[in-house]
PDB file of C-alpha atoms in Angstrom:
ATOM      1  CA  MET A  44     -57.819  23.996 -22.368  1.00  0.00           C
ATOM      2  CA  ILE A  45     -55.710  25.309 -19.368  1.00  0.00           C
ATOM      3  CA  PHE A  46     -57.769  28.081 -17.797  1.00  0.00           C
ATOM      4  CA  ILE A  47     -55.934  30.489 -15.305  1.00  0.00           C
ATOM      5  CA  THR A  48     -57.126  33.421 -13.374  1.00  0.00           C
ATOM      6  CA  ALA A  49     -54.617  35.418 -11.264  1.00  0.00           C
ATOM      7  CA  LYS A  50     -54.961  38.383  -9.069  1.00  0.00           C
ATOM      8  CA  PHE A  51     -52.120  41.060  -8.898  1.00  0.00           C
ATOM      9  CA  ARG A  52     -51.949  43.466  -6.231  1.00  0.00           C
ATOM     10  CA  VAL A  53     -50.000  46.459  -7.699  1.00  0.00           C
ATOM     11  CA  LEU A  54     -48.171  49.113  -5.433  1.00  0.00           C
ATOM     12  CA  PRO A  55     -50.259  52.154  -5.483  1.00  0.00           C
ATOM     13  CA  GLN A  56     -47.532  54.205  -7.359  1.00  0.00           C
ATOM     14  CA  HIS A  57     -47.619  51.915 -10.221  1.00  0.00           C
ATOM     15  CA  ALA A  58     -51.354  50.990 -10.536  1.00  0.00           C
ATOM     16  CA  ASP A  59     -52.400  53.559 -13.224  1.00  0.00           C
ATOM     17  CA  ARG A  60     -49.227  52.504 -15.514  1.00  0.00           C
ATOM     18  CA  TRP A  61     -49.674  48.610 -15.021  1.00  0.00           C
ATOM     19  CA  PRO A  62     -51.310  48.368 -18.649  1.00  0.00           C
ATOM     20  CA  GLU A  63     -48.154  49.990 -20.096  1.00  0.00           C
ATOM     21  CA  ILE A  64     -45.760  48.063 -17.637  1.00  0.00           C
ATOM     22  CA  THR A  65     -47.043  44.943 -18.735  1.00  0.00           C
ATOM     23  CA  ALA A  66     -47.881  45.661 -22.572  1.00  0.00           C
ATOM     24  CA  ALA A  67     -45.011  43.825 -23.999  1.00  0.00           C
ATOM     25  CA  PHE A  68     -45.476  40.710 -21.915  1.00  0.00           C
ATOM     26  CA  THR A  69     -49.200  40.736 -22.920  1.00  0.00           C
ATOM     27  CA  SER A  70     -48.594  41.492 -26.392  1.00  0.00           C
ATOM     28  CA  ALA A  71     -45.786  38.526 -26.639  1.00  0.00           C
ATOM     29  CA  THR A  72     -48.088  36.162 -24.789  1.00  0.00           C
ATOM     30  CA  ARG A  73     -51.034  36.753 -26.962  1.00  0.00           C
ATOM     31  CA  ALA A  74     -48.774  35.964 -30.059  1.00  0.00           C
ATOM     32  CA  GLU A  75     -47.896  32.464 -28.647  1.00  0.00           C
ATOM     33  CA  PRO A  76     -49.599  29.826 -30.827  1.00  0.00           C
ATOM     34  CA  GLY A  77     -51.384  28.100 -28.113  1.00  0.00           C
ATOM     35  CA  CYS A  78     -52.446  31.304 -26.460  1.00  0.00           C
ATOM     36  CA  LEU A  79     -56.472  31.378 -26.429  1.00  0.00           C
ATOM     37  CA  TRP A  80     -56.820  34.746 -24.628  1.00  0.00           C
ATOM     38  CA  PHE A  81     -54.787  36.708 -22.068  1.00  0.00           C
ATOM     39  CA  ASP A  82     -57.021  39.542 -20.672  1.00  0.00           C
ATOM     40  CA  TRP A  83     -56.257  42.085 -18.033  1.00  0.00           C
ATOM     41  CA  SER A  84     -59.075  43.888 -15.924  1.00  0.00           C
ATOM     42  CA  ARG A  85     -58.983  46.283 -13.157  1.00  0.00           C
ATOM     43  CA  SER A  86     -60.773  45.697  -9.994  1.00  0.00           C
ATOM     44  CA  LEU A  87     -64.069  47.791  -9.072  1.00  0.00           C
ATOM     45  CA  ASP A  88     -63.478  47.317  -5.440  1.00  0.00           C
ATOM     46  CA  ASP A  89     -59.566  48.051  -5.416  1.00  0.00           C
ATOM     47  CA  PRO A  90     -57.833  50.220  -7.949  1.00  0.00           C
ATOM     48  CA  ASN A  91     -54.514  48.467  -7.082  1.00  0.00           C
ATOM     49  CA  GLU A  92     -55.718  45.205  -8.051  1.00  0.00           C
ATOM     50  CA  TYR A  93     -55.656  43.725 -11.504  1.00  0.00           C
ATOM     51  CA  VAL A  94     -57.076  40.404 -12.465  1.00  0.00           C
ATOM     52  CA  LEU A  95     -55.699  38.386 -15.330  1.00  0.00           C
ATOM     53  CA  VAL A  96     -57.708  35.956 -17.223  1.00  0.00           C
ATOM     54  CA  GLU A  97     -55.748  33.509 -19.598  1.00  0.00           C
ATOM     55  CA  ALA A  98     -56.133  30.222 -21.259  1.00  0.00           C
ATOM     56  CA  PHE A  99     -54.105  28.091 -23.256  1.00  0.00           C
ATOM     57  CA  SER A 100     -54.924  25.317 -25.555  1.00  0.00           C
ATOM     58  CA  ASP A 101     -53.173  22.330 -23.753  1.00  0.00           C
ATOM     59  CA  ASP A 102     -50.465  21.479 -21.453  1.00  0.00           C
ATOM     60  CA  GLU A 103     -47.724  22.020 -24.162  1.00  0.00           C
ATOM     61  CA  ALA A 104     -48.726  25.557 -24.686  1.00  0.00           C
ATOM     62  CA  GLY A 105     -49.010  26.334 -21.006  1.00  0.00           C
ATOM     63  CA  ALA A 106     -45.388  24.842 -20.685  1.00  0.00           C
ATOM     64  CA  ALA A 107     -44.032  26.820 -23.801  1.00  0.00           C
ATOM     65  CA  HIS A 108     -45.623  29.860 -22.082  1.00  0.00           C
ATOM     66  CA  VAL A 109     -43.693  29.652 -18.730  1.00  0.00           C
ATOM     67  CA  GLN A 110     -40.542  28.679 -20.613  1.00  0.00           C
ATOM     68  CA  SER A 111     -40.691  31.595 -23.016  1.00  0.00           C
ATOM     69  CA  ALA A 112     -38.133  34.476 -22.923  1.00  0.00           C
ATOM     70  CA  HIS A 113     -40.884  37.070 -22.152  1.00  0.00           C
ATOM     71  CA  PHE A 114     -42.158  34.929 -19.266  1.00  0.00           C
ATOM     72  CA  LYS A 115     -38.648  34.861 -17.899  1.00  0.00           C
ATOM     73  CA  GLN A 116     -38.308  38.553 -18.478  1.00  0.00           C
ATOM     74  CA  ALA A 117     -41.492  39.190 -16.718  1.00  0.00           C
ATOM     75  CA  GLN A 118     -40.464  37.126 -13.704  1.00  0.00           C
ATOM     76  CA  GLN A 119     -37.588  39.449 -13.500  1.00  0.00           C
ATOM     77  CA  GLU A 120     -39.191  42.905 -14.141  1.00  0.00           C
ATOM     78  CA  LEU A 121     -42.825  42.687 -12.552  1.00  0.00           C
ATOM     79  CA  PRO A 122     -42.389  41.889  -8.989  1.00  0.00           C
ATOM     80  CA  SER A 123     -40.753  45.075  -8.167  1.00  0.00           C
ATOM     81  CA  HIS A 124     -44.252  46.807  -9.092  1.00  0.00           C
ATOM     82  CA  LEU A 125     -46.252  44.326  -6.895  1.00  0.00           C
ATOM     83  CA  ALA A 126     -47.384  44.684  -3.320  1.00  0.00           C
ATOM     84  CA  GLU A 127     -47.500  40.928  -2.786  1.00  0.00           C
ATOM     85  CA  THR A 128     -47.293  37.610  -4.558  1.00  0.00           C
ATOM     86  CA  PRO A 129     -49.936  37.329  -7.180  1.00  0.00           C
ATOM     87  CA  ARG A 130     -52.798  34.737  -6.100  1.00  0.00           C
ATOM     88  CA  ILE A 131     -53.805  32.292  -8.916  1.00  0.00           C
ATOM     89  CA  VAL A 132     -56.683  29.588  -9.785  1.00  0.00           C
ATOM     90  CA  ASN A 133     -55.422  27.262 -12.382  1.00  0.00           C
ATOM     91  CA  THR A 134     -57.453  24.358 -13.718  1.00  0.00           C
ATOM     92  CA  THR A 135     -57.688  22.211 -16.938  1.00  0.00           C
ATOM     93  CA  LEU A 136     -60.983  22.002 -18.492  1.00  0.00           C
ATOM     94  CA  ALA A 137     -62.421  19.827 -21.162  1.00  0.00           C
ATOM     95  CA  GLN A 138     -63.409  22.778 -23.548  1.00  0.00           C
ATOM     96  CA  ASP A 139     -61.881  25.117 -26.120  1.00  0.00           C
ATOM     97  CA  GLY A 140     -63.490  28.330 -25.378  1.00  0.00           C
ATOM     98  CA  TRP A 141     -66.211  30.373 -23.716  1.00  0.00           C
ATOM     99  CA  SER A 142     -69.662  28.931 -23.040  1.00  0.00           C
ATOM    100  CA  GLU A 143     -72.811  31.058 -23.053  1.00  0.00           C
ATOM    101  CA  LEU A 144     -74.364  32.061 -19.798  1.00  0.00           C
ATOM    102  CA  GLY A 145     -77.784  30.911 -20.398  1.00  0.00           C
ATOM    103  CA  GLU A 146     -79.220  32.338 -17.164  1.00  0.00           C
ATOM    104  CA  MET A 147     -78.751  35.848 -18.763  1.00  0.00           C
ATOM    105  CA  ALA A 148     -79.322  34.823 -22.326  1.00  0.00           C
ATOM    106  CA  VAL A 149     -80.115  37.749 -24.976  1.00  0.00           C
ATOM    107  CA  PRO A 150     -83.036  37.090 -27.011  1.00  0.00           C
ATOM    108  CA  LYS A 151     -82.140  36.795 -30.605  1.00  0.00           C
ATOM    109  CA  SER A 152     -83.899  39.337 -32.938  1.00  0.00           C
TER     110      SER A 152
END
């Protein structure tokens, strides 16, 4: 799987509306056949920063994502709402989903 985490510093005047601004892009990406997840979170330390955690099943799914019409549209529309270029960590993992965090295991009842 391709695992990506990106940090988006949004202009303060757009920060509260970021989920709405990205709604169509998010929905279209989640509907892609190879998208495993595409989840936004707002930083607890900086209300103008959003963290995107996304995963795609393989290289082909990742390539299809960046070549999609909705990705190209987001490339045109989203930067005007940003304070800086997003930062990204991108890696390929030999797994297909989340693993359990054993160090914080919840006992089964």
